[in-house]
PDB file of C-alpha atoms in Angstrom:
ATOM      1  CA  UNK A   1     -62.999  96.663-154.356  1.00  0.00           C
ATOM      2  CA  UNK A   2     -60.922  96.481-151.330  1.00  0.00           C
ATOM      3  CA  UNK A   3     -59.680  93.362-149.598  1.00  0.00           C
ATOM      4  CA  UNK A   4     -61.788  94.135-146.685  1.00  0.00           C
ATOM      5  CA  UNK A   5     -64.826  93.889-148.731  1.00  0.00           C
ATOM      6  CA  UNK A   6     -64.064  90.223-149.245  1.00  0.00           C
ATOM      7  CA  UNK A   7     -62.715  89.600-145.582  1.00  0.00           C
ATOM      8  CA  UNK A   8     -66.077  90.811-144.534  1.00  0.00           C
ATOM      9  CA  UNK A   9     -67.550  87.880-146.376  1.00  0.00           C
ATOM     10  CA  UNK A  10     -64.661  85.317-146.411  1.00  0.00           C
ATOM     11  CA  UNK A  11     -62.912  85.951-143.175  1.00  0.00           C
ATOM     12  CA  UNK A  12     -63.016  82.499-142.416  1.00  0.00           C
ATOM     13  CA  UNK A  13     -61.644  81.708-145.863  1.00  0.00           C
ATOM     14  CA  UNK A  14     -58.759  84.378-145.250  1.00  0.00           C
ATOM     15  CA  UNK A  15     -58.005  82.334-141.928  1.00  0.00           C
ATOM     16  CA  UNK A  16     -57.495  79.256-143.547  1.00  0.00           C
ATOM     17  CA  UNK A  17     -55.250  81.030-146.145  1.00  0.00           C
ATOM     18  CA  UNK A  18     -53.163  82.046-143.149  1.00  0.00           C
ATOM     19  CA  UNK A  19     -53.173  78.600-141.432  1.00  0.00           C
ATOM     20  CA  UNK A  20     -52.878  76.164-144.334  1.00  0.00           C
ATOM     21  CA  UNK A  21     -50.844  77.987-146.775  1.00  0.00           C
ATOM     22  CA  UNK A  22     -48.827  80.041-144.311  1.00  0.00           C
ATOM     23  CA  UNK A  23     -50.100  83.460-146.026  1.00  0.00           C
ATOM     24  CA  UNK A  24     -49.860  86.984-144.776  1.00  0.00           C
ATOM     25  CA  UNK A  25     -53.171  88.820-145.027  1.00  0.00           C
ATOM     26  CA  UNK A  26     -51.787  92.095-146.476  1.00  0.00           C
ATOM     27  CA  UNK A  27     -53.236  93.225-149.746  1.00  0.00           C
ATOM     28  CA  UNK A  28     -51.040  91.815-152.639  1.00  0.00           C
ATOM     29  CA  UNK A  29     -49.097  94.382-154.251  1.00  0.00           C
ATOM     30  CA  UNK A  30     -48.958  92.029-157.567  1.00  0.00           C
ATOM     31  CA  UNK A  31     -44.841  93.076-157.801  1.00  0.00           C
ATOM     32  CA  UNK A  32     -43.663  93.468-161.459  1.00  0.00           C
ATOM     33  CA  UNK A  33     -46.612  91.745-162.847  1.00  0.00           C
ATOM     34  CA  UNK A  34     -48.438  94.595-164.704  1.00  0.00           C
ATOM     35  CA  UNK A  35     -44.604  95.622-166.205  1.00  0.00           C
ATOM     36  CA  UNK A  36     -44.667  92.404-168.161  1.00  0.00           C
ATOM     37  CA  UNK A  37     -44.733  92.253-171.960  1.00  0.00           C
ATOM     38  CA  UNK A  38     -47.494  89.717-171.236  1.00  0.00           C
ATOM     39  CA  UNK A  39     -49.881  92.830-170.373  1.00  0.00           C
ATOM     40  CA  UNK A  40     -50.389  93.824-174.010  1.00  0.00           C
ATOM     41  CA  UNK A  41     -51.520  90.560-175.388  1.00  0.00           C
ATOM     42  CA  UNK A  42     -55.098  89.598-176.621  1.00  0.00           C
ATOM     43  CA  UNK A  43     -55.107  86.866-174.116  1.00  0.00           C
ATOM     44  CA  UNK A  44     -53.299  85.344-171.382  1.00  0.00           C
ATOM     45  CA  UNK A  45     -53.037  82.057-169.449  1.00  0.00           C
ATOM     46  CA  UNK A  46     -50.960  80.601-166.664  1.00  0.00           C
ATOM     47  CA  UNK A  47     -47.916  79.826-168.893  1.00  0.00           C
ATOM     48  CA  UNK A  48     -47.762  83.616-169.973  1.00  0.00           C
ATOM     49  CA  UNK A  49     -48.300  84.663-166.412  1.00  0.00           C
ATOM     50  CA  UNK A  50     -46.195  82.600-164.253  1.00  0.00           C
ATOM     51  CA  UNK A  51     -42.566  83.199-166.605  1.00  0.00           C
ATOM     52  CA  UNK A  52     -43.431  86.988-166.108  1.00  0.00           C
ATOM     53  CA  UNK A  53     -44.249  87.029-162.167  1.00  0.00           C
ATOM     54  CA  UNK A  54     -40.737  84.950-161.757  1.00  0.00           C
ATOM     55  CA  UNK A  55     -39.208  87.974-163.809  1.00  0.00           C
ATOM     56  CA  UNK A  56     -40.113  90.332-161.221  1.00  0.00           C
ATOM     57  CA  UNK A  57     -38.549  88.421-158.308  1.00  0.00           C
ATOM     58  CA  UNK A  58     -35.413  88.582-156.651  1.00  0.00           C
ATOM     59  CA  UNK A  59     -32.878  85.517-157.401  1.00  0.00           C
ATOM     60  CA  UNK A  60     -33.355  83.941-154.219  1.00  0.00           C
ATOM     61  CA  UNK A  61     -36.726  83.877-154.356  1.00  0.00           C
ATOM     62  CA  UNK A  62     -36.961  82.393-157.698  1.00  0.00           C
ATOM     63  CA  UNK A  63     -34.734  79.726-156.486  1.00  0.00           C
ATOM     64  CA  UNK A  64     -37.120  78.927-153.703  1.00  0.00           C
ATOM     65  CA  UNK A  65     -40.393  78.751-155.921  1.00  0.00           C
ATOM     66  CA  UNK A  66     -38.205  76.943-158.603  1.00  0.00           C
ATOM     67  CA  UNK A  67     -37.085  74.280-155.725  1.00  0.00           C
ATOM     68  CA  UNK A  68     -40.755  73.916-154.760  1.00  0.00           C
ATOM     69  CA  UNK A  69     -41.854  73.238-158.507  1.00  0.00           C
ATOM     70  CA  UNK A  70     -39.194  70.587-158.861  1.00  0.00           C
ATOM     71  CA  UNK A  71     -40.331  69.044-155.376  1.00  0.00           C
ATOM     72  CA  UNK A  72     -44.115  69.129-156.877  1.00  0.00           C
ATOM     73  CA  UNK A  73     -42.911  67.404-159.947  1.00  0.00           C
ATOM     74  CA  UNK A  74     -41.204  64.573-157.747  1.00  0.00           C
ATOM     75  CA  UNK A  75     -44.535  63.693-155.960  1.00  0.00           C
ATOM     76  CA  UNK A  76     -46.852  60.875-156.891  1.00  0.00           C
ATOM     77  CA  UNK A  77     -49.475  60.973-154.495  1.00  0.00           C
ATOM     78  CA  UNK A  78     -52.397  63.571-154.227  1.00  0.00           C
ATOM     79  CA  UNK A  79     -51.392  64.048-150.569  1.00  0.00           C
ATOM     80  CA  UNK A  80     -47.767  64.639-151.123  1.00  0.00           C
ATOM     81  CA  UNK A  81     -48.894  67.234-154.154  1.00  0.00           C
ATOM     82  CA  UNK A  82     -51.389  69.164-152.163  1.00  0.00           C
ATOM     83  CA  UNK A  83     -48.619  69.803-149.340  1.00  0.00           C
ATOM     84  CA  UNK A  84     -46.309  71.190-151.623  1.00  0.00           C
ATOM     85  CA  UNK A  85     -49.008  72.997-153.681  1.00  0.00           C
ATOM     86  CA  UNK A  86     -49.937  74.943-150.068  1.00  0.00           C
ATOM     87  CA  UNK A  87     -46.391  75.836-149.782  1.00  0.00           C
ATOM     88  CA  UNK A  88     -46.380  77.362-153.518  1.00  0.00           C
ATOM     89  CA  UNK A  89     -49.899  79.047-152.777  1.00  0.00           C
ATOM     90  CA  UNK A  90     -48.264  80.664-149.708  1.00  0.00           C
ATOM     91  CA  UNK A  91     -44.949  81.538-151.009  1.00  0.00           C
ATOM     92  CA  UNK A  92     -46.598  83.358-154.055  1.00  0.00           C
ATOM     93  CA  UNK A  93     -48.999  85.274-152.107  1.00  0.00           C
ATOM     94  CA  UNK A  94     -46.489  86.184-149.437  1.00  0.00           C
ATOM     95  CA  UNK A  95     -44.343  87.693-152.565  1.00  0.00           C
ATOM     96  CA  UNK A  96     -47.304  89.825-153.480  1.00  0.00           C
ATOM     97  CA  UNK A  97     -48.863  87.749-156.308  1.00  0.00           C
ATOM     98  CA  UNK A  98     -52.375  86.481-155.498  1.00  0.00           C
ATOM     99  CA  UNK A  99     -52.962  85.435-159.116  1.00  0.00           C
ATOM    100  CA  UNK A 100     -50.204  82.904-159.018  1.00  0.00           C
ATOM    101  CA  UNK A 101     -50.967  81.882-155.485  1.00  0.00           C
ATOM    102  CA  UNK A 102     -54.739  81.432-156.910  1.00  0.00           C
ATOM    103  CA  UNK A 103     -53.551  79.343-159.783  1.00  0.00           C
ATOM    104  CA  UNK A 104     -51.764  76.807-156.954  1.00  0.00           C
ATOM    105  CA  UNK A 105     -54.713  77.071-154.742  1.00  0.00           C
ATOM    106  CA  UNK A 106     -56.920  76.114-157.732  1.00  0.00           C
ATOM    107  CA  UNK A 107     -54.780  73.109-158.179  1.00  0.00           C
ATOM    108  CA  UNK A 108     -55.583  72.245-154.575  1.00  0.00           C
ATOM    109  CA  UNK A 109     -59.175  72.613-155.032  1.00  0.00           C
ATOM    110  CA  UNK A 110     -59.108  70.537-158.406  1.00  0.00           C
ATOM    111  CA  UNK A 111     -57.369  67.509-156.221  1.00  0.00           C
ATOM    112  CA  UNK A 112     -59.630  67.716-153.063  1.00  0.00           C
ATOM    113  CA  UNK A 113     -63.071  69.098-155.016  1.00  0.00           C
ATOM    114  CA  UNK A 114     -64.232  70.310-151.743  1.00  0.00           C
ATOM    115  CA  UNK A 115     -66.567  73.260-151.066  1.00  0.00           C
ATOM    116  CA  UNK A 116     -63.758  74.618-148.888  1.00  0.00           C
ATOM    117  CA  UNK A 117     -60.889  74.140-151.197  1.00  0.00           C
ATOM    118  CA  UNK A 118     -62.971  75.977-154.332  1.00  0.00           C
ATOM    119  CA  UNK A 119     -64.055  78.676-151.640  1.00  0.00           C
ATOM    120  CA  UNK A 120     -60.336  79.483-151.183  1.00  0.00           C
ATOM    121  CA  UNK A 121     -59.193  79.400-154.554  1.00  0.00           C
ATOM    122  CA  UNK A 122     -62.041  81.822-155.566  1.00  0.00           C
ATOM    123  CA  UNK A 123     -61.178  84.250-152.614  1.00  0.00           C
ATOM    124  CA  UNK A 124     -57.483  83.825-153.326  1.00  0.00           C
ATOM    125  CA  UNK A 125     -58.169  84.876-157.235  1.00  0.00           C
ATOM    126  CA  UNK A 126     -60.732  87.683-155.929  1.00  0.00           C
ATOM    127  CA  UNK A 127     -57.928  89.396-153.742  1.00  0.00           C
ATOM    128  CA  UNK A 128     -56.002  89.859-156.567  1.00  0.00           C
ATOM    129  CA  UNK A 129     -58.305  92.188-158.206  1.00  0.00           C
ATOM    130  CA  UNK A 130     -57.697  95.226-156.311  1.00  0.00           C
ATOM    131  CA  UNK A 131     -54.126  95.545-157.304  1.00  0.00           C
ATOM    132  CA  UNK A 132     -54.754  94.768-161.249  1.00  0.00           C
ATOM    133  CA  UNK A 133     -54.980  97.488-163.566  1.00  0.00           C
ATOM    134  CA  UNK A 134     -54.620  95.494-166.814  1.00  0.00           C
ATOM    135  CA  UNK A 135     -58.209  94.339-167.896  1.00  0.00           C
ATOM    136  CA  UNK A 136     -56.489  91.031-169.709  1.00  0.00           C
ATOM    137  CA  UNK A 137     -55.056  89.725-166.542  1.00  0.00           C
ATOM    138  CA  UNK A 138     -58.309  91.264-164.374  1.00  0.00           C
ATOM    139  CA  UNK A 139     -60.343  89.112-166.663  1.00  0.00           C
ATOM    140  CA  UNK A 140     -58.102  86.366-166.166  1.00  0.00           C
ATOM    141  CA  UNK A 141     -58.233  86.330-162.671  1.00  0.00           C
ATOM    142  CA  UNK A 142     -61.857  87.027-162.506  1.00  0.00           C
ATOM    143  CA  UNK A 143     -62.840  84.449-164.597  1.00  0.00           C
ATOM    144  CA  UNK A 144     -61.037  81.706-162.364  1.00  0.00           C
ATOM    145  CA  UNK A 145     -62.638  83.526-159.376  1.00  0.00           C
ATOM    146  CA  UNK A 146     -66.010  83.040-160.784  1.00  0.00           C
ATOM    147  CA  UNK A 147     -65.439  79.356-161.906  1.00  0.00           C
ATOM    148  CA  UNK A 148     -63.862  78.618-158.386  1.00  0.00           C
ATOM    149  CA  UNK A 149     -67.116  80.018-156.429  1.00  0.00           C
ATOM    150  CA  UNK A 150     -69.495  78.464-159.043  1.00  0.00           C
ATOM    151  CA  UNK A 151     -67.964  74.917-158.170  1.00  0.00           C
ATOM    152  CA  UNK A 152     -68.174  75.624-154.651  1.00  0.00           C
ATOM    153  CA  UNK A 153     -72.116  76.357-154.851  1.00  0.00           C
ATOM    154  CA  UNK A 154     -72.582  73.436-156.934  1.00  0.00           C
ATOM    155  CA  UNK A 155     -71.258  71.696-153.851  1.00  0.00           C
ATOM    156  CA  UNK A 156     -73.106  73.069-151.403  1.00  0.00           C
ATOM    157  CA  UNK A 157     -76.042  75.304-152.956  1.00  0.00           C
ATOM    158  CA  UNK A 158     -77.008  76.729-149.482  1.00  0.00           C
ATOM    159  CA  UNK A 159     -73.998  78.697-148.397  1.00  0.00           C
ATOM    160  CA  UNK A 160     -74.787  82.204-149.086  1.00  0.00           C
ATOM    161  CA  UNK A 161     -71.094  83.629-148.784  1.00  0.00           C
ATOM    162  CA  UNK A 162     -69.846  81.817-152.075  1.00  0.00           C
ATOM    163  CA  UNK A 163     -73.294  83.498-153.773  1.00  0.00           C
ATOM    164  CA  UNK A 164     -72.159  86.684-152.163  1.00  0.00           C
ATOM    165  CA  UNK A 165     -68.308  86.436-153.199  1.00  0.00           C
ATOM    166  CA  UNK A 166     -69.265  85.536-156.661  1.00  0.00           C
ATOM    167  CA  UNK A 167     -71.698  88.685-156.971  1.00  0.00           C
ATOM    168  CA  UNK A 168     -68.477  90.706-155.950  1.00  0.00           C
ATOM    169  CA  UNK A 169     -66.295  89.386-158.578  1.00  0.00           C
ATOM    170  CA  UNK A 170     -69.020  90.553-161.220  1.00  0.00           C
ATOM    171  CA  UNK A 171     -69.464  94.041-159.513  1.00  0.00           C
ATOM    172  CA  UNK A 172     -65.837  94.199-159.639  1.00  0.00           C
ATOM    173  CA  UNK A 173     -65.139  93.200-162.780  1.00  0.00           C
ATOM    174  CA  UNK A 174     -68.347  93.476-164.925  1.00  0.00           C
ATOM    175  CA  UNK A 175     -69.186  91.438-167.886  1.00  0.00           C
ATOM    176  CA  UNK A 176     -69.295  93.675-170.844  1.00  0.00           C
ATOM    177  CA  UNK A 177     -72.633  91.916-172.019  1.00  0.00           C
ATOM    178  CA  UNK A 178     -74.122  92.362-168.878  1.00  0.00           C
ATOM    179  CA  UNK A 179     -72.607  94.906-166.587  1.00  0.00           C
ATOM    180  CA  UNK A 180     -75.289  94.999-163.821  1.00  0.00           C
ATOM    181  CA  UNK A 181     -75.050  91.631-163.366  1.00  0.00           C
ATOM    182  CA  UNK A 182     -73.289  91.579-159.914  1.00  0.00           C
ATOM    183  CA  UNK A 183     -75.703  94.014-158.653  1.00  0.00           C
ATOM    184  CA  UNK A 184     -78.704  92.286-159.607  1.00  0.00           C
ATOM    185  CA  UNK A 185     -77.231  89.334-158.189  1.00  0.00           C
ATOM    186  CA  UNK A 186     -76.865  91.032-154.802  1.00  0.00           C
ATOM    187  CA  UNK A 187     -80.335  92.396-154.845  1.00  0.00           C
ATOM    188  CA  UNK A 188     -81.783  88.743-155.544  1.00  0.00           C
ATOM    189  CA  UNK A 189     -80.212  87.657-152.650  1.00  0.00           C
ATOM    190  CA  UNK A 190     -81.024  90.493-150.460  1.00  0.00           C
ATOM    191  CA  UNK A 191     -84.746  89.646-151.524  1.00  0.00           C
ATOM    192  CA  UNK A 192     -84.359  85.985-150.245  1.00  0.00           C
ATOM    193  CA  UNK A 193     -82.595  86.936-147.386  1.00  0.00           C
ATOM    194  CA  UNK A 194     -83.473  90.521-146.368  1.00  0.00           C
ATOM    195  CA  UNK A 195     -81.805  90.351-142.937  1.00  0.00           C
ATOM    196  CA  UNK A 196     -78.460  89.082-143.987  1.00  0.00           C
ATOM    197  CA  UNK A 197     -76.039  91.896-142.848  1.00  0.00           C
ATOM    198  CA  UNK A 198     -73.174  90.539-145.422  1.00  0.00           C
ATOM    199  CA  UNK A 199     -75.549  91.334-148.506  1.00  0.00           C
ATOM    200  CA  UNK A 200     -76.496  94.316-146.669  1.00  0.00           C
ATOM    201  CA  UNK A 201     -73.146  95.792-146.165  1.00  0.00           C
ATOM    202  CA  UNK A 202     -72.121  95.052-150.010  1.00  0.00           C
ATOM    203  CA  UNK A 203     -75.556  96.805-151.082  1.00  0.00           C
ATOM    204  CA  UNK A 204     -74.596  99.597-148.821  1.00  0.00           C
ATOM    205  CA  UNK A 205     -71.233  99.979-150.336  1.00  0.00           C
ATOM    206  CA  UNK A 206     -72.502 100.152-153.951  1.00  0.00           C
ATOM    207  CA  UNK A 207     -74.675 102.983-152.653  1.00  0.00           C
ATOM    208  CA  UNK A 208     -71.690 104.604-151.528  1.00  0.00           C
ATOM    209  CA  UNK A 209     -69.977 104.584-154.633  1.00  0.00           C
ATOM    210  CA  UNK A 210     -72.939 105.942-156.479  1.00  0.00           C
ATOM    211  CA  UNK A 211     -73.376 108.801-154.106  1.00  0.00           C
ATOM    212  CA  UNK A 212     -76.614 107.308-152.928  1.00  0.00           C
ATOM    213  CA  UNK A 213     -76.086 108.250-149.159  1.00  0.00           C
ATOM    214  CA  UNK A 214     -79.754 107.857-147.728  1.00  0.00           C
ATOM    215  CA  UNK A 215     -79.818 104.521-149.282  1.00  0.00           C
ATOM    216  CA  UNK A 216     -76.374 103.768-147.937  1.00  0.00           C
ATOM    217  CA  UNK A 217     -77.542 105.013-144.253  1.00  0.00           C
ATOM    218  CA  UNK A 218     -80.579 102.735-144.688  1.00  0.00           C
ATOM    219  CA  UNK A 219     -78.586  99.367-145.783  1.00  0.00           C
ATOM    220  CA  UNK A 220     -75.656  99.806-143.550  1.00  0.00           C
ATOM    221  CA  UNK A 221     -77.683 100.817-140.500  1.00  0.00           C
ATOM    222  CA  UNK A 222     -79.682  97.853-140.704  1.00  0.00           C
ATOM    223  CA  UNK A 223     -76.596  95.634-141.146  1.00  0.00           C
ATOM    224  CA  UNK A 224     -75.155  97.361-138.049  1.00  0.00           C
ATOM    225  CA  UNK A 225     -78.344  96.730-135.952  1.00  0.00           C
ATOM    226  CA  UNK A 226     -78.218  93.142-136.969  1.00  0.00           C
ATOM    227  CA  UNK A 227     -74.282  92.795-136.187  1.00  0.00           C
ATOM    228  CA  UNK A 228     -72.938  95.657-134.239  1.00  0.00           C
ATOM    229  CA  UNK A 229     -69.394  93.739-134.490  1.00  0.00           C
ATOM    230  CA  UNK A 230     -69.571  95.151-138.377  1.00  0.00           C
ATOM    231  CA  UNK A 231     -66.906  97.875-137.811  1.00  0.00           C
ATOM    232  CA  UNK A 232     -66.593  98.450-141.560  1.00  0.00           C
ATOM    233  CA  UNK A 233     -70.327  99.192-141.611  1.00  0.00           C
ATOM    234  CA  UNK A 234     -69.756 101.867-138.813  1.00  0.00           C
ATOM    235  CA  UNK A 235     -66.882 103.391-141.078  1.00  0.00           C
ATOM    236  CA  UNK A 236     -69.142 103.733-144.047  1.00  0.00           C
ATOM    237  CA  UNK A 237     -71.781 105.012-141.744  1.00  0.00           C
ATOM    238  CA  UNK A 238     -69.818 107.779-140.559  1.00  0.00           C
ATOM    239  CA  UNK A 239     -68.779 108.481-144.131  1.00  0.00           C
ATOM    240  CA  UNK A 240     -72.351 108.598-145.441  1.00  0.00           C
ATOM    241  CA  UNK A 241     -73.723 110.993-142.345  1.00  0.00           C
ATOM    242  CA  UNK A 242     -70.662 113.128-143.119  1.00  0.00           C
ATOM    243  CA  UNK A 243     -71.717 113.432-146.781  1.00  0.00           C
ATOM    244  CA  UNK A 244     -75.600 113.945-145.397  1.00  0.00           C
ATOM    245  CA  UNK A 245     -74.145 116.572-143.012  1.00  0.00           C
ATOM    246  CA  UNK A 246     -75.224 115.126-140.137  1.00  0.00           C
ATOM    247  CA  UNK A 247     -71.943 115.437-137.912  1.00  0.00           C
ATOM    248  CA  UNK A 248     -73.142 114.222-134.693  1.00  0.00           C
ATOM    249  CA  UNK A 249     -74.121 110.911-136.266  1.00  0.00           C
ATOM    250  CA  UNK A 250     -71.224 110.952-137.973  1.00  0.00           C
ATOM    251  CA  UNK A 251     -69.257 111.316-135.289  1.00  0.00           C
ATOM    252  CA  UNK A 252     -71.270 108.633-133.131  1.00  0.00           C
ATOM    253  CA  UNK A 253     -70.563 105.775-135.653  1.00  0.00           C
ATOM    254  CA  UNK A 254     -66.808 107.019-136.153  1.00  0.00           C
ATOM    255  CA  UNK A 255     -66.315 106.092-132.605  1.00  0.00           C
ATOM    256  CA  UNK A 256     -67.176 102.707-133.248  1.00  0.00           C
ATOM    257  CA  UNK A 257     -65.121 102.394-136.414  1.00  0.00           C
ATOM    258  CA  UNK A 258     -62.036 100.511-136.642  1.00  0.00           C
ATOM    259  CA  UNK A 259     -60.116 101.192-140.062  1.00  0.00           C
TER     260      UNK A 259
END
């Protein structure tokens, strides 16, 4: 799953990450994290990941994050703590480590306990997943993203974007005991909201993954019809029609595609 997948569903949340945390919107590269000894452990937690992440940083970056940690430890009010946590979340994201950024976003959500804050925490962890190859760390990030989106859903059960993002976490990191869980969740959402472009885009993407190009064209075409601003759908439609050998339609959608 790419960062763009989540951006389609949670563009507003990414904007909040930029405005509130000072984050860059480029996909995190997870610099050095997967070179750490922690990745051969049978399980992990933030007390393992944080020192390993610091080991991958330049000395001046370590000094900055540790200064922020010291500043956080000195705060007594939730308001002051949240201000420093936002700086820590933003700094770690700009350093290319969305897992650690998500940890601090989660701490903010635990203090605020709002739909918005849990959505930001879940999205931050979810954005880490494309850059993680080690399954232990993937499971850590996915479990934290899952819990955050579940908390957002519990606060506002009517908001579809939280449910879509939760399903995407499951499709990107399927549970061993239920590998179809994310796909089934998306299908159920589609049954209840058949004309939701965001759901159709994700179902279209899944069809592309499995080379079901006719089905992808059907879903993506409907999504683009409902919302012509979905340039990502246009890009995938161009690819799908190319795969089907329809060059005229592929070129037509390629003109509307902004990658």
